[in-house]
Amino acid sequence: MFWNEQLETIERKALEKLQLEKLRKALAAAATTPFYKKVFADNGVDVSRITTLDHLRDLPLTTKHDLRLSYPDGMVAVPRTEIVRLHASSGTTGKSTVIFYTAKDLADWADLIARSMMATGTTRNDVFQNMMGYGLFTGGLGLHYGAERLGCLVIPSSTGNSLKQIELMKDFGTTVVHITPSYAMHLADVVSENGINPPDLGIKKAYLGAEPYSEGVKKKIEGQWGLDAYNSYGLSEMNGPGVAFECEYKNGMHLWEDYYIMEIINPDTGERLPDGEEGELVLTHINREAMPIIRYRTRDLTRIIPEKCACGRTHRRIERIKGRTDDMLIVGGVNVFPSQIETVLMNVPEVGNNYQIVLDRHNNLDRIHVRVELYNKMFEGDIKALDALRKKVVERLKALITVNPKVELLEPGSLPPSMGKAVRVIDKREI
């Protein structure tokens, strides 16, 4: 099934012509922003000379650091009165990276999600239960508006409250869910504990995302629930979910090339790699009015699948994301950088210099455990003082990373001393 068969099966030459037209428009808009005006001037870029898609490689790359430098609105290409929404994702400091949208941007995004969902066989006859977080996070609202655009009955249940989730599934006949893999497995356990066989709930499809997971986890979820699980890919800098999506054949994710131009580069040299070779995914958004982003380094490792898909769509596919080129962690669908945690710890006078971040899973849910040494003098205090300090560290961490951590205060010398590069993160999760 197609949402827009003409665009989804467009011939490659026609698609590339469309990409070039949109690219030139996006570059002209970007050149009016304070950030790109300076970047283009510093690098001798004349956007009027970009006359082929191949010229894109001559433009400078954009990074998450650049987004932080341009905070709050240095990349905005439209008047403030045309902006109707912003979303934000966490960064390595207290400042988020912020993305802005016009009404047309939001309508286009919803249309793209509807296209993605229909590619998996979802229709207006389905009941869609959205168990992703709402708010500044793009995951929940992105799929919400796309499912409504498709015509589904949408249940915005958000995260947590498992018994309520099960009740909604039973009472309203949910057929499609949007969920993190870890919560999907946890919820299956809760369903079983309540005397229900998960497949009996009648869920047909699950859209998985927001955290890393293996094909083994995907297969386990399919077996637990008796459904088809689909990989999806998105990042807030490129709108959010819906950048790439599996079709019914589940053999790689179609990256929607009428919205994005993709490149694969060598993460060390920046050299563009041919289709089929694994490297870092670089994306240029060519369909957003409020905030065009040029050659964005996603830090995600994948490859372009050059072969045609049996579904008939001409938009090329990417493989599931293999990993990242930076140190970002994804905990329960939330981006967390070790440097964020370090910033908090090093601003607590009672804390020493050695700490460790341990990630694990309990009942299929991610947990983050911060172990930190104290200065000797702190152990002269009483238990109440130590407990108050621990609570203070927990509150400061939660305020910055939005994840509720377990904090353990340790005597000096409890953790292995640093021998060269300190091992700060231990990930015990099996993905």
Coordinates of C-alpha atoms in Angstrom, one line a residue:
M1 CA 0.0 0.0 0.0
F2 CA 1.2 3.5 -0.8
W3 CA 0.3 6.8 0.9
N4 CA 1.6 8.7 -2.2
E5 CA 2.5 6.2 -4.8
Q6 CA 3.7 8.8 -7.3
L7 CA 6.3 10.2 -4.9
E8 CA 7.2 6.9 -3.3
T9 CA 7.9 5.1 -6.6
I10 CA 9.3 8.2 -8.5
E11 CA 12.1 7.4 -10.9
R12 CA 15.6 8.1 -9.6
K13 CA 16.4 10.8 -12.2
A14 CA 13.1 12.6 -11.4
L15 CA 13.8 12.2 -7.6
E16 CA 17.3 13.6 -8.0
K17 CA 15.9 16.6 -9.9
L18 CA 13.4 17.2 -7.2
Q19 CA 16.2 16.9 -4.6
L20 CA 18.3 19.5 -6.3
E21 CA 15.4 21.9 -6.6
K22 CA 14.6 21.6 -2.9
L23 CA 18.3 21.7 -1.9
R24 CA 18.9 25.0 -3.7
K25 CA 15.8 26.5 -2.0
A26 CA 17.0 25.2 1.4
L27 CA 20.5 26.6 0.9
A28 CA 19.1 30.0 0.0
A29 CA 17.0 30.0 3.1
A30 CA 19.9 28.8 5.3
A31 CA 22.1 31.6 3.9
T32 CA 19.8 34.1 5.5
T33 CA 20.3 32.8 9.0
P34 CA 23.0 34.2 11.4
F35 CA 24.7 30.8 11.7
Y36 CA 24.9 29.7 8.1
K37 CA 25.6 33.3 6.8
K38 CA 28.8 33.3 8.9
V39 CA 29.7 29.6 8.1
F40 CA 29.3 30.1 4.4
A41 CA 31.3 33.4 4.5
D42 CA 34.1 31.8 6.5
N43 CA 34.3 28.8 4.0
G44 CA 33.9 30.8 0.8
V45 CA 30.6 29.2 0.0
D46 CA 28.4 30.8 -2.7
V47 CA 25.1 28.9 -2.6
S48 CA 24.2 30.1 -6.1
R49 CA 27.0 28.0 -7.4
I50 CA 25.5 24.7 -6.1
T51 CA 24.1 23.5 -9.3
T52 CA 24.4 19.7 -8.9
L53 CA 23.8 17.3 -6.0
D54 CA 27.5 16.3 -6.2
H55 CA 28.4 19.9 -5.2
L56 CA 26.9 19.2 -1.8
R57 CA 30.1 17.5 -0.7
D58 CA 31.9 20.8 -1.0
L59 CA 29.8 22.4 1.8
P60 CA 30.9 22.3 5.5
L61 CA 29.4 19.8 7.8
T62 CA 27.1 20.8 10.7
T63 CA 27.4 19.2 14.1
K64 CA 25.4 19.1 17.4
H65 CA 28.0 21.5 18.8
D66 CA 27.0 24.0 16.1
L67 CA 23.4 23.7 17.2
R68 CA 24.4 24.5 20.7
L69 CA 26.5 27.5 19.5
S70 CA 23.5 28.8 17.5
Y71 CA 21.2 28.5 20.6
P72 CA 18.5 29.6 20.8
D73 CA 17.5 30.6 17.3
G74 CA 20.7 31.2 15.2
M75 CA 19.6 28.7 12.5
V76 CA 16.0 30.0 12.1
A77 CA 15.2 31.1 8.5
V78 CA 11.7 32.5 9.0
P79 CA 10.2 35.4 11.0
R80 CA 9.2 34.6 14.6
T81 CA 5.5 35.0 13.7
E82 CA 5.7 32.0 11.4
I83 CA 7.0 29.6 14.0
V84 CA 4.3 27.5 15.7
R85 CA 6.3 24.9 17.7
L86 CA 9.7 24.0 19.0
H87 CA 11.1 20.6 20.2
A88 CA 14.3 20.0 22.0
S89 CA 16.7 17.2 22.8
S90 CA 19.3 16.9 25.5
G91 CA 22.9 18.0 24.8
T92 CA 26.1 17.6 26.7
T93 CA 25.5 20.8 28.8
G94 CA 22.4 22.2 30.4
K95 CA 21.3 23.8 27.1
S96 CA 19.2 21.7 24.8
T97 CA 19.4 21.6 21.0
V98 CA 16.3 23.2 19.8
I99 CA 14.4 22.7 16.5
F100 CA 11.7 25.0 15.2
Y101 CA 8.7 24.3 13.0
T102 CA 6.2 26.3 10.9
A103 CA 2.7 25.1 10.4
K104 CA 3.7 23.7 7.0
D105 CA 6.7 21.9 8.6
L106 CA 4.4 20.1 11.0
A107 CA 1.9 19.2 8.3
D108 CA 4.7 17.8 6.1
W109 CA 6.1 15.8 9.1
A110 CA 2.6 14.3 9.8
D111 CA 2.3 13.4 6.1
L112 CA 5.7 11.7 6.2
I113 CA 4.7 9.7 9.3
A114 CA 1.5 8.7 7.6
R115 CA 3.5 7.5 4.6
S116 CA 5.8 5.5 6.8
M117 CA 3.0 3.8 8.7
M118 CA 1.1 2.9 5.6
A119 CA 4.3 1.4 4.2
T120 CA 4.0 -1.2 7.0
G121 CA 0.3 -1.9 6.1
T122 CA -1.3 0.3 8.8
T123 CA -4.6 2.0 7.6
R124 CA -7.4 4.2 9.0
N125 CA -9.1 1.1 10.3
D126 CA -6.3 0.6 12.9
V127 CA -6.3 1.7 16.6
F128 CA -2.9 3.2 17.4
Q129 CA -1.7 3.3 21.0
N130 CA 1.2 5.7 21.4
M131 CA 3.4 4.7 24.4
M132 CA 6.2 7.1 23.8
G133 CA 6.8 10.3 25.8
Y134 CA 5.1 13.5 24.9
G135 CA 6.4 17.0 25.4
L136 CA 9.8 18.4 24.2
F137 CA 10.7 14.9 23.0
T138 CA 9.8 14.4 19.3
G139 CA 8.9 10.7 19.5
G140 CA 5.4 10.9 21.0
L141 CA 3.9 13.9 19.1
G142 CA 5.6 12.9 15.8
L143 CA 3.8 9.5 15.5
H144 CA 0.7 11.0 17.1
Y145 CA 0.0 13.5 14.4
G146 CA 1.1 11.1 11.7
A147 CA -1.3 8.5 12.8
E148 CA -4.1 11.0 13.0
R149 CA -3.2 12.1 9.5
L150 CA -3.5 8.5 8.3
G151 CA -6.9 8.3 10.0
C152 CA -6.2 5.9 12.8
L153 CA -8.0 6.1 16.2
V154 CA -5.1 7.4 18.3
I155 CA -4.7 6.7 22.0
P156 CA -2.1 9.1 23.5
S157 CA -1.3 6.9 26.5
S158 CA 2.3 8.1 26.8
T159 CA 4.8 6.1 28.9
G160 CA 4.4 4.0 32.0
N161 CA 1.3 3.0 34.0
S162 CA 1.3 -0.5 32.6
L163 CA -2.0 -1.7 34.0
K164 CA -3.7 1.3 32.4
Q165 CA -2.0 0.5 29.1
I166 CA -3.3 -3.0 29.2
E167 CA -6.8 -1.8 30.0
L168 CA -6.8 0.6 27.0
M169 CA -5.6 -2.2 24.8
K170 CA -8.4 -4.5 25.9
D171 CA -11.2 -1.9 25.9
F172 CA -10.5 -0.2 22.6
G173 CA -9.0 -3.0 20.6
T174 CA -5.5 -1.6 20.0
T175 CA -3.9 -3.0 16.9
V176 CA -0.7 -0.9 16.5
V177 CA 1.6 0.4 19.2
H178 CA 4.6 2.7 19.3
I179 CA 6.9 1.7 22.1
T180 CA 10.5 1.3 23.2
P181 CA 11.9 -2.2 22.9
S182 CA 12.7 -2.4 26.6
Y183 CA 9.2 -1.4 27.6
A184 CA 7.6 -3.8 25.1
M185 CA 9.4 -6.7 26.8
H186 CA 8.5 -5.4 30.3
L187 CA 4.9 -4.9 29.4
A188 CA 4.7 -8.4 28.0
D189 CA 5.8 -9.7 31.4
V190 CA 3.2 -7.5 33.2
V191 CA 0.5 -8.8 30.8
S192 CA 1.5 -12.4 31.6
E193 CA 1.6 -11.7 35.3
N194 CA -2.0 -10.6 35.1
G195 CA -3.1 -13.9 33.6
I196 CA -3.3 -12.7 30.0
N197 CA -1.5 -14.3 27.0
P198 CA 0.0 -11.2 25.2
P199 CA -1.0 -12.4 21.7
D200 CA -4.6 -12.6 22.9
L201 CA -4.7 -8.8 23.1
G202 CA -4.7 -8.7 19.3
I203 CA -1.8 -6.2 18.7
K204 CA -0.7 -6.6 15.1
K205 CA 2.2 -4.2 14.7
A206 CA 4.8 -2.5 16.9
Y207 CA 6.9 0.4 15.9
L208 CA 10.2 0.3 17.8
G209 CA 12.6 3.1 18.4
A210 CA 14.2 5.7 20.7
E211 CA 16.9 3.3 22.0
P212 CA 19.4 0.8 20.6
Y213 CA 18.3 -2.8 20.3
S214 CA 19.3 -5.9 18.4
E215 CA 17.5 -8.0 15.8
G216 CA 17.4 -10.7 18.6
V217 CA 15.4 -8.3 20.8
K218 CA 13.1 -7.5 17.9
K219 CA 12.4 -11.2 17.3
K220 CA 11.8 -11.8 21.0
I221 CA 9.2 -9.0 21.0
E222 CA 7.5 -10.4 17.9
G223 CA 7.4 -13.8 19.6
Q224 CA 6.1 -12.5 23.0
W225 CA 3.3 -10.5 21.4
G226 CA 2.6 -12.4 18.2
L227 CA 3.0 -9.3 16.1
D228 CA 5.2 -7.8 13.4
A229 CA 7.8 -5.3 14.8
Y230 CA 9.2 -2.6 12.5
N231 CA 12.4 -0.7 12.8
S232 CA 12.2 3.1 12.5
Y233 CA 14.8 5.8 12.5
G234 CA 14.7 9.5 13.4
L235 CA 16.5 12.3 15.2
S236 CA 15.2 15.6 16.5
E237 CA 17.5 17.6 14.3
M238 CA 15.8 16.1 11.2
N239 CA 12.2 16.6 12.7
G240 CA 12.1 13.4 14.8
P241 CA 10.8 9.9 13.9
G242 CA 9.9 9.2 10.3
V243 CA 13.3 9.9 8.7
A244 CA 13.5 6.3 7.7
F245 CA 11.1 3.4 8.1
E246 CA 10.8 -0.3 7.3
C247 CA 8.2 -1.3 4.8
E248 CA 6.2 -4.6 5.0
Y249 CA 9.3 -6.5 3.7
K250 CA 11.3 -5.5 6.7
N251 CA 14.6 -5.5 4.9
G252 CA 16.2 -2.2 5.7
M253 CA 14.6 1.2 6.3
H254 CA 13.5 3.4 3.4
L255 CA 15.0 6.9 4.0
W256 CA 12.6 9.4 2.4
E257 CA 14.8 11.1 -0.1
D258 CA 12.3 13.8 -1.1
Y259 CA 12.7 15.2 2.4
Y260 CA 16.4 14.4 3.1
I261 CA 19.6 14.0 1.2
M262 CA 21.8 11.3 2.7
E263 CA 25.5 10.7 2.5
I264 CA 27.7 8.1 4.2
I265 CA 31.1 9.4 5.2
N266 CA 34.3 8.1 6.8
P267 CA 33.8 9.5 10.3
D268 CA 37.6 10.1 10.7
T269 CA 38.3 11.8 7.3
G270 CA 35.0 13.1 6.2
E271 CA 35.4 11.4 2.8
R272 CA 32.1 10.4 1.2
L273 CA 31.8 6.6 0.8
P274 CA 30.0 4.7 -2.0
D275 CA 26.6 2.9 -1.5
G276 CA 27.1 -0.3 0.4
E277 CA 30.1 0.8 2.6
E278 CA 29.5 1.4 6.3
G279 CA 30.2 4.8 7.7
E280 CA 28.6 7.8 9.4
L281 CA 25.2 9.0 8.2
V282 CA 25.1 12.6 7.2
L283 CA 21.7 14.2 6.4
T284 CA 20.6 17.5 4.8
H285 CA 17.0 18.5 5.5
I286 CA 15.6 19.9 2.2
N287 CA 11.9 20.2 3.2
R288 CA 11.8 22.3 6.4
E289 CA 11.0 26.0 6.2
A290 CA 11.8 27.1 9.8
M291 CA 15.2 25.6 10.2
P292 CA 17.0 24.0 7.3
I293 CA 20.1 22.0 8.4
I294 CA 22.9 21.3 6.0
R295 CA 25.0 18.2 6.0
Y296 CA 24.3 17.2 9.6
R297 CA 26.6 14.7 11.2
T298 CA 24.2 12.2 12.9
R299 CA 27.1 10.2 14.5
D300 CA 25.1 7.1 13.6
L301 CA 26.8 4.3 11.8
T302 CA 25.0 2.5 9.0
R303 CA 25.3 1.8 5.2
I304 CA 23.1 2.5 2.2
I305 CA 21.5 -0.7 0.7
P306 CA 21.9 -0.2 -3.1
E307 CA 19.6 -3.0 -4.2
K308 CA 16.0 -2.2 -5.1
C309 CA 13.3 -3.1 -2.6
A310 CA 10.6 -5.6 -3.6
C311 CA 7.9 -3.2 -2.4
G312 CA 8.5 -1.0 -5.5
R313 CA 9.6 2.1 -3.6
T314 CA 12.6 3.9 -5.2
H315 CA 13.8 5.7 -2.0
R316 CA 17.0 3.9 -1.0
R317 CA 17.2 2.0 2.3
I318 CA 19.7 2.1 5.2
E319 CA 20.6 -0.8 7.5
R320 CA 19.7 -0.7 11.1
I321 CA 22.0 1.7 13.0
K322 CA 25.1 -0.3 14.1
G323 CA 26.3 2.2 16.7
R324 CA 27.6 5.7 17.2
T325 CA 30.8 7.6 16.7
D326 CA 30.4 9.6 20.0
D327 CA 29.8 8.7 23.6
M328 CA 26.1 9.4 23.8
L329 CA 24.1 6.9 25.8
I330 CA 20.4 6.1 25.3
V331 CA 18.7 5.3 28.5
G332 CA 15.0 4.4 28.4
G333 CA 14.7 6.4 25.2
V334 CA 16.5 9.5 26.6
N335 CA 19.8 10.8 25.3
V336 CA 22.4 11.0 28.1
F337 CA 26.0 12.1 27.8
P338 CA 28.6 11.0 30.5
S339 CA 29.8 14.6 30.4
Q340 CA 26.4 15.8 31.7
I341 CA 26.8 13.5 34.7
E342 CA 30.4 14.6 35.2
T343 CA 29.3 18.3 35.1
V344 CA 26.9 17.7 38.0
L345 CA 29.2 15.6 40.1
M346 CA 32.2 18.0 39.8
N347 CA 30.0 20.9 41.0
V348 CA 29.2 19.2 44.3
P349 CA 32.1 20.1 46.7
E350 CA 31.8 17.0 48.8
V351 CA 32.4 14.7 45.8
G352 CA 35.8 13.4 44.9
N353 CA 37.3 12.9 41.4
N354 CA 36.5 9.3 40.7
Y355 CA 33.1 8.1 39.6
Q356 CA 31.5 5.4 37.5
I357 CA 28.3 5.1 35.5
V358 CA 26.8 1.6 35.4
L359 CA 23.9 0.8 33.0
D360 CA 21.8 -2.3 33.3
R361 CA 18.3 -3.6 32.8
H362 CA 15.8 -4.8 35.4
N363 CA 12.5 -6.3 34.2
N364 CA 13.5 -5.1 30.7
L365 CA 13.7 -1.5 31.8
D366 CA 16.9 0.5 31.6
R367 CA 18.5 1.7 34.8
I368 CA 21.4 4.1 35.4
H369 CA 23.6 3.7 38.5
V370 CA 26.1 6.4 39.4
R371 CA 28.8 5.4 41.8
V372 CA 30.9 8.2 43.1
E373 CA 33.7 8.6 45.7
L374 CA 33.6 11.2 48.4
Y375 CA 36.4 13.1 50.0
N376 CA 37.7 11.6 53.3
K377 CA 36.2 14.3 55.5
M378 CA 32.6 13.4 54.4
F379 CA 32.9 10.1 56.1
E380 CA 33.3 11.9 59.4
G381 CA 29.7 13.0 59.1
D382 CA 26.6 11.1 60.2
I383 CA 24.2 9.0 58.2
K384 CA 21.7 11.8 57.9
A385 CA 24.3 14.1 56.3
L386 CA 25.3 11.4 53.8
D387 CA 21.7 10.6 52.9
A388 CA 21.0 14.3 52.4
L389 CA 24.0 14.6 50.1
R390 CA 22.9 11.6 48.1
K391 CA 19.4 13.0 47.6
K392 CA 21.0 16.3 46.5
V393 CA 23.1 14.6 43.8
V394 CA 20.1 12.6 42.6
E395 CA 17.9 15.7 42.3
R396 CA 20.6 17.6 40.4
L397 CA 21.2 14.7 38.0
K398 CA 17.5 14.1 37.4
A399 CA 17.0 17.8 36.7
L400 CA 19.7 17.8 33.9
I401 CA 19.3 14.3 32.3
T402 CA 15.6 13.8 33.1
V403 CA 16.3 10.2 34.0
N404 CA 16.0 9.1 37.7
P405 CA 19.4 7.6 38.6
K406 CA 20.4 5.5 41.5
V407 CA 23.3 7.2 43.3
E408 CA 25.8 5.3 45.5
L409 CA 28.3 7.3 47.7
L410 CA 31.6 5.4 48.2
E411 CA 34.6 5.8 50.4
P412 CA 37.7 7.2 48.7
G413 CA 39.7 4.5 46.9
S414 CA 36.6 2.2 46.4
L415 CA 36.7 2.5 42.5
P416 CA 39.6 1.3 40.3
P417 CA 42.1 4.2 39.9
S418 CA 42.5 5.7 36.5
M419 CA 45.3 4.2 34.5
G420 CA 45.4 6.4 31.4
K421 CA 41.9 6.8 30.0
A422 CA 39.4 6.4 32.8
V423 CA 36.7 3.8 32.3
R424 CA 33.7 5.8 33.3
V425 CA 30.9 3.9 31.7
I426 CA 30.0 0.2 32.1
D427 CA 27.1 -0.9 30.0
K428 CA 25.7 -4.3 31.3
R429 CA 22.7 -4.2 29.1
E430 CA 22.3 -6.9 26.4
I431 CA 20.9 -5.3 23.2

